[in-house]
Amino acid sequence: MKSKITFLLLFALPFLFPLSSGAVYNEGSSILNKPQFVPNQVVVKYKVSSDPKTLKQQSSNFSISAIDRVDALQDYNQVKQFNQSLGVTNTDVAAPFMNNTYLYITDGAKSVYEIVSIYNGRPEIEYAEPNHLYYPMKTPNDQLYGRMWGLTKINMPGAWDKSTGSRSVKAAVIDSGADVNHPDLKNNIVETKAFCGRFAIGDHATHTNGTVGAVGNNAVGVTGINWEISLMSLDVFCGGGGATMAAIASAISYAATNGAKVINMSLGSYVYSPTLQSEIAKAVNNGATIVVAAGNERQQGKTADQGYPARDPNVITVAATKNNDQVAPFSNPGNAVDVAAPGVGIASTVPGGQYQMMSGTSMASPHVAGLVGLIYALNPSIRPSEVKSILESTAVDLGIPGRDRDFGAGRIDAAAALARVGGGGGQPTPTQSVNPTNTVTQSPQATLTPPKPTTPGGPTPTPGSIVNPTPPDSQCNIGDFNCDGKTDKQDFEDWKTAFLAGNATLKQYDEWRRVVFSRPSN
């Protein structure tokens, strides 16, 4: 069954290539002005002992006693009668779309919030919620910055010396549908599936898929973070304005169950969903790293801490930067922001063999998801928590020193991140030069010149030195890496320096993070 929390895709400003004018694509009104849930629909999760499907099956199960069959039938009829008293019209045919979780259609006599409140007061109900809607998030008009500046900004040429990707890595892009026949995508998209009706191709999904994995070294168009990868294009919008919670939850479950190591969701809303939280946690526990956009409502006073799934603790939340490493004017700030990535004037694929520039945290998120794919190509057994720690510890610190609400740990550095993973993938030769003008020059011989080597996050410690380690037998508080009696940003900076020198562990970072992020925000 498909619940309807509508998620907004986080994007704006597409410009078709070749660009002859400054025409701006306007996605529509702000997410704040859109419906927040589907009328006359509620999502209900029963406790295991009260699941209607199980009760109905038990009522006709002749392997149990007649008394138990009668009890099950009576319990089922009570559930049915109660649902009908609330105006539920599909209680007989509703099937769980997740474990013990049902999408009920109501007759409209009672409000959705009234019905949800009544369900949540019942002892047999684990929780009930509206069928929330999530949307693509609109951003304001911004300057065009040039084709694919983001790849050099995050040091992709240095990263590609380590790996250009692997077919063995599955990356699920939960979005609208991608154009599987696009010349820059068709060799990397291995699966498409719709979770709400027909598979509907969209600009947004085709663009985000291209950033994660447009085919590289093929003398065509653009290149993705991964030149080779197995993309799963999972459509939860199906041509509609918003994606339902049930569709998104089903897509997350499907991706994790079918081997996705990376899940990108460039969508969001400002409505929390326990159903989505449960599926996100299951996917991460199953070994998938989930990357999401921070949101584009900064100018409306919104933060990533208010957004969902941006504020979920099990995801990597990505803010957007400009080509001068300033935060994008639309990018939501917040303690939930983990890292930042290029998100203004990003060139990628769109349907019909075309290319566009788009801006938004929707464009930043797949940069990080693509880098996560490269990390898994080098180390398939790495855990999601380790992936997150590597991204944060190797990020280039921007804004105020240390972690902050605009950039999180900083803007990702792909080469530095892969250096922490190890491994190697040869020395590829990109097929096009990327110019800061409005043209993309195709040239099989042209290469992207790697930038001069830099040390992300500060000076390189002397090999073998230990920078402010926590003595193993000390009485320092957990998370107090430098043992100065307080757990703060300086502990992170000292840990980061030691980690880059090989003298600190991810466990020490996790201890610091748990302490800092368990504190109530001001």
Coordinates of C-alpha atoms in Angstrom, one line a residue:
M1 CA 0.0 0.0 0.0
K2 CA 1.2 3.4 -0.6
S3 CA 1.0 6.1 2.0
K4 CA 1.3 9.7 1.0
I5 CA 3.7 11.8 2.9
T6 CA 4.8 14.1 0.2
F7 CA 8.5 14.9 0.0
L8 CA 9.7 17.9 -1.8
L9 CA 12.7 17.5 -4.2
L10 CA 15.2 20.0 -3.2
F11 CA 16.2 21.9 -6.4
A12 CA 15.9 24.9 -8.6
L13 CA 17.3 26.9 -11.6
P14 CA 17.7 24.3 -14.4
F15 CA 19.3 25.7 -17.5
L16 CA 19.2 23.6 -20.7
F17 CA 22.5 23.1 -22.6
P18 CA 23.3 24.8 -24.9
L19 CA 22.2 27.9 -23.1
S20 CA 21.0 30.7 -25.3
S21 CA 19.2 32.8 -22.6
G22 CA 19.0 33.2 -18.9
A23 CA 15.6 31.5 -18.6
V24 CA 14.9 30.3 -15.2
Y25 CA 12.9 27.2 -14.3
N26 CA 10.4 27.9 -11.5
E27 CA 9.3 24.8 -9.7
G28 CA 6.3 26.4 -8.1
S29 CA 5.2 27.7 -4.7
S30 CA 7.2 27.1 -1.5
I31 CA 6.9 23.8 0.3
L32 CA 5.4 25.8 3.2
N33 CA 2.4 26.6 1.0
K34 CA 1.7 23.1 -0.1
P35 CA -0.6 20.5 1.4
Q36 CA 1.1 18.6 4.2
F37 CA -0.8 15.3 4.0
V38 CA -3.2 13.5 1.7
P39 CA -6.9 14.2 2.6
N40 CA -8.9 11.3 4.0
Q41 CA -5.9 9.0 4.5
V42 CA -4.3 7.7 7.7
V43 CA -1.4 5.3 8.3
V44 CA -1.9 3.0 11.3
K45 CA 0.6 0.6 12.8
Y46 CA -0.8 -2.1 15.0
K47 CA 1.0 -4.0 17.7
V48 CA 1.9 -7.5 16.6
S49 CA -0.8 -9.1 18.7
S50 CA -3.5 -6.9 17.2
D51 CA -2.5 -7.0 13.5
P52 CA -5.8 -7.4 11.5
K53 CA -4.1 -9.6 8.8
T54 CA -2.7 -12.0 11.4
L55 CA -6.1 -12.1 13.2
K56 CA -7.9 -12.9 10.0
Q57 CA -5.5 -15.6 9.1
Q58 CA -5.7 -17.2 12.6
S59 CA -9.5 -17.2 12.4
S60 CA -9.3 -19.8 9.6
N61 CA -6.2 -21.6 10.7
F62 CA -7.3 -25.1 11.6
S63 CA -3.9 -26.0 13.1
I64 CA -4.9 -24.1 16.2
S65 CA -7.8 -24.8 18.5
A66 CA -11.4 -23.9 17.7
I67 CA -11.4 -21.6 20.7
D68 CA -8.4 -19.7 19.5
R69 CA -10.0 -19.4 16.0
V70 CA -13.1 -18.0 17.5
D71 CA -11.2 -15.5 19.6
A72 CA -9.2 -14.4 16.6
L73 CA -12.4 -13.9 14.6
Q74 CA -14.0 -11.9 17.3
D75 CA -10.9 -9.7 17.7
Y76 CA -10.8 -9.2 13.9
N77 CA -14.4 -8.2 13.8
Q78 CA -13.9 -5.7 16.7
V79 CA -11.0 -4.1 14.7
K80 CA -13.2 -3.9 11.6
Q81 CA -16.1 -2.4 13.5
F82 CA -13.9 0.1 15.2
N83 CA -12.4 1.2 11.9
Q84 CA -15.8 1.5 10.3
S85 CA -16.9 3.7 13.2
L86 CA -14.2 6.1 12.2
G87 CA -15.3 6.2 8.6
V88 CA -12.6 3.8 7.2
T89 CA -13.9 2.5 3.9
N90 CA -11.3 -0.1 3.0
T91 CA -10.9 -2.0 6.3
D92 CA -11.7 -5.3 4.5
V93 CA -9.3 -5.0 1.6
A94 CA -6.4 -3.0 3.2
A95 CA -3.2 -5.0 3.3
P96 CA -0.1 -3.9 5.3
F97 CA 2.5 -2.0 3.1
M98 CA 5.0 -2.4 5.9
N99 CA 5.0 -4.7 8.9
N100 CA 1.7 -4.3 10.7
T101 CA 1.2 -1.0 9.0
Y102 CA -1.9 -0.1 7.0
L103 CA -3.0 2.8 4.8
Y104 CA -6.7 3.5 5.5
I105 CA -9.0 5.5 3.4
T106 CA -11.7 7.4 5.2
D107 CA -15.1 8.9 4.2
G108 CA -14.2 12.4 5.3
A109 CA -16.8 12.7 8.0
K110 CA -14.1 13.1 10.6
S111 CA -10.9 15.1 10.1
V112 CA -7.6 13.3 9.6
Y113 CA -6.2 14.7 12.8
E114 CA -9.2 13.6 14.8
I115 CA -9.0 10.1 13.5
V116 CA -5.2 10.0 14.2
S117 CA -5.8 11.2 17.7
I118 CA -8.4 8.5 18.4
Y119 CA -6.2 5.7 17.0
N120 CA -3.2 6.9 19.1
G121 CA -5.4 6.6 22.2
R122 CA -6.0 2.9 21.7
P123 CA -3.9 0.3 23.5
E124 CA -3.7 -2.0 20.4
I125 CA -2.1 0.7 18.2
E126 CA 1.6 1.4 18.1
Y127 CA 1.1 4.7 16.3
A128 CA -1.0 6.4 13.8
E129 CA -0.2 9.4 11.6
P130 CA -1.5 11.3 8.5
N131 CA -0.2 10.2 5.1
H132 CA 2.2 13.1 5.0
L133 CA 3.5 14.6 1.7
Y134 CA 7.1 15.4 0.8
Y135 CA 8.1 17.6 -2.1
P136 CA 11.0 18.7 -4.3
M137 CA 12.2 21.9 -2.6
K138 CA 12.3 25.1 -4.6
T139 CA 15.3 27.5 -4.4
P140 CA 15.7 31.2 -5.4
N141 CA 17.4 32.3 -8.6
D142 CA 21.2 32.2 -8.5
Q143 CA 24.1 33.0 -10.8
L144 CA 25.3 30.3 -13.2
Y145 CA 28.7 29.3 -12.1
G146 CA 30.0 27.2 -14.9
R147 CA 29.9 23.6 -16.0
M148 CA 30.9 21.0 -13.3
W149 CA 32.9 23.3 -11.1
G150 CA 31.8 21.2 -8.2
L151 CA 34.0 18.2 -9.3
T152 CA 37.2 20.1 -9.1
K153 CA 36.1 21.9 -6.0
I154 CA 35.7 18.6 -4.1
N155 CA 39.0 17.3 -5.5
M156 CA 37.5 14.6 -7.7
P157 CA 40.6 14.3 -10.0
G158 CA 42.6 13.2 -7.0
A159 CA 39.9 10.8 -5.9
W160 CA 39.6 9.2 -9.4
D161 CA 43.3 8.2 -9.0
K162 CA 42.0 5.9 -6.3
S163 CA 38.7 4.7 -7.8
T164 CA 36.3 5.6 -10.6
G165 CA 33.6 3.4 -9.1
S166 CA 32.5 -0.2 -9.3
R167 CA 29.5 -2.1 -10.9
S168 CA 29.3 -4.1 -7.7
V169 CA 28.1 -1.0 -5.7
K170 CA 24.4 -0.4 -5.9
A171 CA 23.2 3.1 -5.3
A172 CA 19.4 3.8 -5.0
V173 CA 18.2 7.2 -5.9
I174 CA 14.7 7.7 -4.4
D175 CA 13.2 10.4 -6.4
S176 CA 11.0 10.6 -9.5
G177 CA 12.1 8.4 -12.4
A178 CA 15.3 8.8 -14.3
D179 CA 15.6 8.7 -18.1
V180 CA 17.1 5.2 -18.6
N181 CA 17.8 5.9 -22.3
H182 CA 19.9 9.0 -21.6
P183 CA 23.3 8.3 -23.3
D184 CA 25.2 9.3 -20.1
L185 CA 23.0 7.1 -17.9
K186 CA 21.8 4.0 -19.8
N187 CA 24.9 1.9 -19.1
N188 CA 24.8 2.6 -15.3
I189 CA 21.1 2.4 -14.5
V190 CA 20.5 -1.3 -13.8
E191 CA 16.9 -1.1 -12.3
T192 CA 13.8 1.0 -12.3
K193 CA 10.8 0.6 -10.1
A194 CA 7.7 2.7 -9.3
F195 CA 6.1 2.7 -5.8
C196 CA 3.0 4.7 -6.5
G197 CA 1.8 3.7 -10.0
R198 CA 3.5 4.2 -13.3
F199 CA 7.2 4.9 -13.6
A200 CA 7.4 8.6 -14.6
I201 CA 10.6 10.2 -15.9
G202 CA 11.5 13.5 -14.4
D203 CA 14.1 16.2 -14.7
H204 CA 15.0 16.2 -11.0
A205 CA 15.7 12.4 -10.8
T206 CA 17.6 12.3 -14.0
H207 CA 19.7 15.2 -12.8
T208 CA 20.5 13.6 -9.4
N209 CA 21.2 10.2 -10.9
G210 CA 23.7 11.9 -13.3
T211 CA 25.6 13.5 -10.4
V212 CA 25.9 10.2 -8.6
G213 CA 26.8 8.1 -11.7
A214 CA 26.7 9.6 -15.2
V215 CA 29.1 7.4 -17.3
G216 CA 32.6 8.8 -17.3
N217 CA 35.3 8.6 -20.0
N218 CA 32.8 8.1 -22.8
A219 CA 33.3 11.5 -24.7
V220 CA 29.7 12.3 -24.0
G221 CA 28.1 15.2 -22.0
V222 CA 29.0 15.2 -18.3
T223 CA 30.6 12.8 -15.9
G224 CA 29.3 11.6 -12.6
I225 CA 31.2 11.1 -9.3
N226 CA 31.2 7.4 -10.2
W227 CA 32.1 6.5 -13.8
E228 CA 30.8 3.0 -13.1
I229 CA 28.1 2.1 -10.6
S230 CA 24.8 0.2 -10.5
L231 CA 22.0 2.8 -10.2
M232 CA 18.6 1.9 -8.9
S233 CA 16.1 4.6 -10.0
L234 CA 13.2 4.3 -7.6
D235 CA 10.2 6.5 -8.4
V236 CA 8.1 7.7 -5.5
F237 CA 6.5 10.6 -7.2
C238 CA 5.1 8.8 -10.3
G239 CA 4.3 12.1 -12.1
G240 CA 2.6 13.7 -9.1
G241 CA 3.5 16.9 -7.2
G242 CA 4.5 15.1 -4.0
A243 CA 5.7 11.7 -2.8
T244 CA 3.8 9.9 -0.1
M245 CA 5.3 8.6 3.1
A246 CA 4.2 5.0 2.2
A247 CA 5.9 5.1 -1.2
I248 CA 9.1 6.5 0.3
A249 CA 9.1 3.9 3.2
S250 CA 8.5 1.1 0.7
A251 CA 11.3 2.3 -1.5
I252 CA 13.8 2.5 1.4
S253 CA 12.9 -1.0 2.4
Y254 CA 13.2 -2.3 -1.2
A255 CA 16.6 -0.6 -1.7
A256 CA 18.1 -2.0 1.5
T257 CA 16.6 -5.5 1.0
N258 CA 18.0 -5.6 -2.6
G259 CA 21.6 -4.7 -1.8
A260 CA 21.8 -0.9 -2.1
K261 CA 24.8 0.3 -0.2
V262 CA 24.0 4.0 -0.9
I263 CA 20.5 5.6 -0.8
N264 CA 20.1 9.3 -1.9
M265 CA 17.0 11.2 -1.1
S266 CA 16.9 14.7 -2.4
L267 CA 13.5 15.4 -0.9
G268 CA 12.0 16.5 2.3
S269 CA 9.3 18.2 4.3
Y270 CA 8.8 19.6 7.8
V271 CA 6.8 16.7 9.1
Y272 CA 8.3 13.9 11.2
S273 CA 7.2 10.3 10.3
P274 CA 7.8 7.4 12.7
T275 CA 7.2 5.0 9.7
L276 CA 10.1 6.6 7.8
Q277 CA 12.3 6.7 10.9
S278 CA 11.8 3.0 11.4
E279 CA 12.6 2.2 7.8
I280 CA 15.7 4.4 7.8
A281 CA 17.0 2.7 10.9
K282 CA 16.4 -0.7 9.4
A283 CA 18.2 0.2 6.2
V284 CA 21.2 1.6 8.1
N285 CA 21.3 -1.5 10.3
N286 CA 21.3 -3.5 7.1
G287 CA 24.5 -1.7 6.0
A288 CA 23.2 1.1 3.8
T289 CA 24.4 4.7 4.1
I290 CA 21.5 7.2 3.5
V291 CA 22.3 10.7 2.3
V292 CA 19.6 13.5 2.3
A293 CA 19.3 17.1 1.4
A294 CA 19.2 19.8 4.2
G295 CA 16.4 21.7 2.6
N296 CA 16.0 25.1 0.7
E297 CA 13.8 27.2 3.0
R298 CA 16.5 29.2 4.7
Q299 CA 15.0 32.5 3.5
Q300 CA 11.7 31.5 5.0
G301 CA 13.4 31.0 8.4
K302 CA 13.5 27.1 8.3
T303 CA 16.3 24.9 9.5
A304 CA 17.5 21.4 8.9
D305 CA 16.6 20.7 12.5
Q306 CA 13.0 21.2 11.6
G307 CA 13.1 19.2 8.4
Y308 CA 12.6 15.5 7.9
P309 CA 14.3 13.3 7.0
A310 CA 17.1 15.9 7.4
R311 CA 17.0 15.8 11.2
D312 CA 17.0 12.0 11.4
P313 CA 20.1 10.9 13.3
N314 CA 20.8 8.0 11.0
V315 CA 21.2 9.9 7.8
I316 CA 24.0 12.2 6.4
T317 CA 22.4 15.6 5.9
V318 CA 24.0 17.8 3.2
A319 CA 24.1 21.6 2.9
A320 CA 24.8 23.4 -0.3
T321 CA 27.8 25.6 -1.2
K322 CA 28.7 28.1 -3.9
N323 CA 31.8 27.9 -6.0
N324 CA 33.6 30.3 -3.6
D325 CA 32.9 28.0 -0.7
Q326 CA 30.2 30.2 0.8
V327 CA 27.0 28.7 1.9
A328 CA 24.2 28.9 -0.7
P329 CA 21.6 31.5 0.2
F330 CA 18.8 29.0 0.2
S331 CA 20.6 26.2 2.2
N332 CA 19.0 25.4 5.5
P333 CA 21.3 25.7 8.5
G334 CA 21.1 23.6 11.6
N335 CA 22.8 21.2 14.0
A336 CA 21.5 18.4 11.8
V337 CA 23.8 19.5 9.0
D338 CA 26.7 16.9 8.7
V339 CA 28.6 18.1 5.7
A340 CA 28.3 20.5 2.7
A341 CA 28.8 20.0 -1.0
P342 CA 28.5 22.0 -4.2
G343 CA 24.8 22.9 -4.9
V344 CA 24.7 26.0 -7.1
G345 CA 24.8 25.9 -10.9
I346 CA 25.4 22.2 -11.0
A347 CA 25.5 20.6 -14.5
S348 CA 24.0 17.2 -15.0
T349 CA 21.7 15.0 -17.1
V350 CA 18.0 15.6 -17.8
P351 CA 15.6 13.7 -20.0
G352 CA 15.9 13.5 -23.8
G353 CA 19.7 13.4 -23.9
Q354 CA 19.9 16.9 -22.6
Y355 CA 21.9 18.6 -19.8
Q356 CA 20.9 21.3 -17.4
M357 CA 22.2 23.5 -14.6
M358 CA 20.3 23.2 -11.4
S359 CA 20.7 24.6 -7.9
G360 CA 19.6 23.4 -4.5
T361 CA 20.5 21.1 -1.7
S362 CA 19.1 18.4 -4.0
M363 CA 22.1 18.9 -6.1
A364 CA 24.5 18.9 -3.1
S365 CA 23.2 15.6 -1.7
P366 CA 24.1 13.4 -4.7
H367 CA 27.7 14.7 -4.6
V368 CA 28.0 13.2 -1.2
A369 CA 26.1 10.0 -2.2
G370 CA 28.4 9.6 -5.2
L371 CA 31.4 9.9 -2.9
V372 CA 29.9 7.3 -0.6
G373 CA 29.6 5.0 -3.6
L374 CA 33.4 5.4 -4.2
I375 CA 34.1 4.6 -0.6
Y376 CA 32.1 1.4 -0.9
A377 CA 33.9 0.6 -4.1
L378 CA 37.2 0.6 -2.2
N379 CA 35.9 -1.1 0.9
P380 CA 32.6 -3.0 0.5
S381 CA 32.5 -4.0 4.1
I382 CA 32.8 -0.6 5.7
R383 CA 30.0 0.4 8.1
P384 CA 27.7 3.4 7.6
S385 CA 28.9 5.0 10.9
E386 CA 32.5 4.7 9.6
V387 CA 31.5 6.2 6.2
K388 CA 30.0 9.2 8.0
S389 CA 33.1 9.6 10.3
I390 CA 35.4 9.6 7.3
L391 CA 33.4 12.2 5.4
E392 CA 33.3 14.5 8.4
S393 CA 36.9 14.0 9.5
T394 CA 38.3 14.8 6.1
A395 CA 36.0 17.7 5.2
V396 CA 37.5 21.1 4.5
D397 CA 36.5 23.4 7.4
L398 CA 34.5 26.4 6.3
G399 CA 32.8 29.3 8.1
I400 CA 33.6 29.7 11.7
P401 CA 36.3 27.3 13.0
G402 CA 35.1 23.9 13.8
R403 CA 31.7 22.4 13.3
D404 CA 28.9 24.9 12.6
R405 CA 25.3 25.2 11.5
D406 CA 26.0 26.2 7.9
F407 CA 28.5 23.6 6.8
G408 CA 28.5 20.9 9.5
A409 CA 32.0 19.5 9.6
G410 CA 32.8 21.2 6.3
R411 CA 32.8 20.8 2.5
I412 CA 33.6 17.3 1.4
D413 CA 37.0 16.5 0.0
A414 CA 36.8 13.4 -2.1
A415 CA 40.5 12.7 -2.5
A416 CA 41.1 13.1 1.3
A417 CA 38.1 10.8 2.1
L418 CA 39.3 8.0 -0.2
A419 CA 42.8 8.3 1.1
R420 CA 41.4 7.4 4.6
V421 CA 39.7 4.3 3.0
G422 CA 42.8 3.1 1.1
G423 CA 42.8 1.0 -2.0
G424 CA 43.2 2.3 -5.6
G425 CA 41.6 2.2 -9.0
G426 CA 44.2 3.2 -11.5
Q427 CA 44.8 6.6 -13.2
P428 CA 41.8 7.4 -15.5
T429 CA 41.7 10.1 -18.1
P430 CA 38.6 12.2 -18.1
T431 CA 37.1 12.9 -21.5
Q432 CA 36.2 16.5 -21.4
S433 CA 37.5 19.8 -20.1
V434 CA 35.1 21.8 -17.9
N435 CA 35.2 25.5 -18.6
P436 CA 33.7 28.3 -16.5
T437 CA 31.7 29.5 -19.6
N438 CA 28.4 28.3 -20.8
T439 CA 29.8 25.6 -23.0
V440 CA 31.0 22.0 -22.5
T441 CA 34.0 21.2 -24.7
Q442 CA 34.1 17.5 -25.8
S443 CA 37.6 16.2 -26.2
P444 CA 38.7 12.6 -25.8
Q445 CA 42.2 13.9 -25.1
A446 CA 41.4 16.6 -22.7
T447 CA 42.0 16.0 -19.0
L448 CA 41.0 17.6 -15.7
T449 CA 44.1 18.9 -14.2
P450 CA 44.4 17.8 -10.6
P451 CA 44.7 20.8 -8.2
K452 CA 47.9 21.2 -6.1
P453 CA 47.9 18.9 -3.1
T454 CA 46.3 20.4 -0.1
T455 CA 45.9 19.2 3.5
P456 CA 42.3 19.3 4.4
G457 CA 41.4 20.5 7.9
G458 CA 44.8 22.0 8.8
P459 CA 48.5 21.3 8.9
T460 CA 49.8 17.7 8.6
P461 CA 51.2 16.5 11.9
T462 CA 54.7 15.1 12.0
P463 CA 54.5 11.4 11.1
G464 CA 54.4 9.3 14.2
S465 CA 53.5 12.1 16.5
I466 CA 50.4 11.9 18.7
V467 CA 48.4 15.1 19.0
N468 CA 46.5 15.5 22.3
P469 CA 45.7 11.8 22.7
T470 CA 43.4 10.8 25.6
P471 CA 45.6 8.6 27.9
P472 CA 44.2 5.1 27.8
D473 CA 44.1 4.8 31.6
S474 CA 43.1 8.4 32.3
Q475 CA 39.9 9.5 34.1
C476 CA 38.9 11.9 31.4
N477 CA 35.2 12.0 30.6
I478 CA 33.9 10.2 27.6
G479 CA 34.2 12.4 24.5
D480 CA 36.8 14.7 26.2
F481 CA 39.6 13.8 23.7
N482 CA 42.1 16.4 24.8
C483 CA 41.3 15.7 28.5
D484 CA 40.8 19.4 29.4
G485 CA 37.8 18.8 31.5
K486 CA 35.2 19.8 28.9
T487 CA 33.7 18.2 25.7
D488 CA 33.5 20.8 23.0
K489 CA 34.5 21.7 19.4
Q490 CA 38.2 21.7 20.3
D491 CA 38.0 18.0 21.1
F492 CA 36.8 17.4 17.6
E493 CA 39.6 19.5 16.0
D494 CA 42.2 17.7 18.1
W495 CA 40.7 14.3 17.3
K496 CA 40.6 15.2 13.6
T497 CA 44.3 16.2 13.4
A498 CA 45.2 13.0 15.2
F499 CA 42.9 10.9 13.1
L500 CA 44.5 12.2 9.8
A501 CA 47.9 11.3 11.3
G502 CA 46.7 7.8 12.0
N503 CA 46.8 8.3 15.8
A504 CA 43.2 8.3 16.7
T505 CA 40.2 6.0 16.2
L506 CA 36.7 6.3 14.9
K507 CA 35.4 5.0 18.2
Q508 CA 36.8 8.1 19.9
Y509 CA 35.0 10.3 17.4
D510 CA 31.8 8.4 18.0
E511 CA 32.1 9.0 21.7
W512 CA 32.6 12.7 21.2
R513 CA 29.6 12.9 18.8
R514 CA 27.3 11.0 21.2
V515 CA 28.1 13.4 24.0
V516 CA 27.8 16.6 22.0
F517 CA 24.6 15.7 20.0
S518 CA 22.8 14.4 23.0
R519 CA 22.8 17.8 24.5
P520 CA 19.6 19.9 24.1
S521 CA 19.9 22.6 21.4
N522 CA 19.5 26.2 22.5

